[in-house]
């Protein structure tokens, strides 16, 4: 007799993946998935290329709005920056004084053959958190692997931050913003419809914001962040039968994601986005800050974390609480099969020698605002930096900016995110011969930079001697707001040994442990010559004037105010940087647990 299974099997085959006995095994992974300053992630799955894409906030850093791509949700490659040319929004960067202004929370979507990123720019005349000069900016690309694929911005007036993009079935494009309010975007006119439709006030936390609308099983789900981006941060949700509401809040367990009032190492969990993988499983990404509820040392700021989501038909989504070690749906097979795109893989060390003239500047290096033309170039002698008159601090006066010394017109600075709790960063300064002395002398150095008002520096500078001559010196100093003055280490100056006269100087920042940096110098090829110049508490670059940003480690050059206009005397003493190395040494994934 024929086995009845022979008859049944072909009928069952299409359903095999759905059978509870399928062999899918849950995977484990470690957060943060995009370590270092990567806040407000917005992510999609692009089925045609089996690839996930995420965009994050960058505020006034430039190039801004990086796009990361991954085929396995674990290995992420930086492939382009949405905002990568000054000409995309002429003048806006230099017209923005605030340290935490700029490109806020983007939304990334794929629609009609194009990648769309909407964001809002705060600044352009306002300072601090003042929402004057708030503009919506919309960019589109058919090829997110090419910087030039991203077009100029469509700029439109908005009243609130955190724009979403949602196309309803009738093709209408809706933008929800903080509040939460809804407007239709007219792409021809570059205008949002008025009056805005109020959708939902959230569940009572401050700042209902970061909205994303999803349509599923006949419902419009509105997922938002509320409680502010600090320790009370949370994700809440409501749903409606029509995009314009009325929205009813989920009563079964809002917030659906938060670590508020817990002892968890990952705090400030919120501002997220949901997406499905190739097998239809749901996932989410949001921001979190490491540091536990004490929340004093978090130099990397708000990082992007991944969590699995269960979302049954007609039901509310269930988001797994954010932890350092997670388990969830089976991940796609490990893959690094992405060859295109300008930047490196997120966990790769930097190994940049800078010995080839005209080679592109690596995609993961960033400036603070749009740099002045030619400030940093690649030459056969190294990464050439023309000093700015302003130092890394500048004269920051938001009310009436001194454009020449403020740093607002670009600083001679370039850096990369601190992406590891423990790391080593070093770079070689070749043949630096400052011409001026002391307060009008040139200086080239390495910095742990949060904002112009929170940074830790080690510079090479010629300083006057009591006996009337000058000595090439290593100068360690910090810039912190008055609230941190107690923890601020004293300025320290050490004369560079005479034996180093003709040598290349290696400047280094390393983590001494999970809470302290150490800044040192040595002869490039002689580790035994190392001089530790200073150490500093990482709390000095946590929060403060950079609550939205995270540490960049990098190099700078300045003539300390000498010269006139925007220029140093005789164009300035150029600094040449070679052998740039950044190596991660460990991630603190739970209090005291470094992996
Ligand atoms: C005075 O100058 C000499 C050489 O020019 C230098 O070696 C010495 O350190 C200076 N003295 C002091 C006290 O700085
Ligand atoms: C939000 O709160 C305001 C003030 O209490 C109220 O007038 C408004 O109706 C609320 N909006 C929605 C969409 O519930
Ligand atoms: C696998 O992960 C999903 C998503 O977090 C969860 O709902 C499910 O219970 C997990 N299964 C097992 C066997 O742990
Ligand atoms: C890698 O990606 C390319 C282009 O997307 C595809 O043609 C190729 O089959 C992939 N290779 C592997 C090993 O997955
Ligand atoms: C930076 O430059 C400003 C203006 O020239 C000056 O007031 C300030 O002391 C300098 N700070 C440092 C750390 O060099
Ligand atoms: C550096 O080079 C100059 C010129 O060749 C030489 O006079 C000087 O002695 C050298 N200094 C040291 C410390 O070797
Ligand atoms: C790190 O080292 C500094 C300086 O030695 C010390 O004060 C601090 O307590 C250490 N931190 C930890 C977490 O061990």
Short mmCIF file of C-alpha atoms in Angstrom, two decimals, residues 16 48 110 118 120 136 151 174 203 219 227 261-262 271 381 442 448 523 538 562:
data_model
loop_
_atom_site.label_atom_id
_atom_site.label_comp_id
_atom_site.label_asym_id
_atom_site.label_seq_id
_atom_site.Cartn_x
_atom_site.Cartn_y
_atom_site.Cartn_z
CA UNK A 16 6.71 23.51 5.95
CA UNK A 48 15.19 42.83 -3.87
CA UNK A 110 12.26 52.57 0.24
CA UNK A 118 13.60 62.77 5.57
CA UNK A 120 14.84 68.10 10.01
CA UNK A 136 12.33 69.68 6.87
CA UNK A 151 20.32 64.48 -4.62
CA UNK A 174 2.14 61.60 5.04
CA UNK A 203 0.74 58.24 27.25
CA UNK A 219 -4.63 48.89 11.25
CA UNK A 227 9.68 60.68 28.14
CA UNK A 261 13.52 52.71 36.51
CA UNK A 262 15.56 49.53 36.05
CA UNK A 271 13.28 56.19 19.54
CA UNK A 381 53.51 63.19 2.89
CA UNK A 442 50.73 76.76 15.83
CA UNK A 448 38.82 63.18 22.53
CA UNK A 523 58.84 58.44 19.09
CA UNK A 538 35.47 59.82 30.50
CA UNK A 562 47.04 84.39 15.30
#
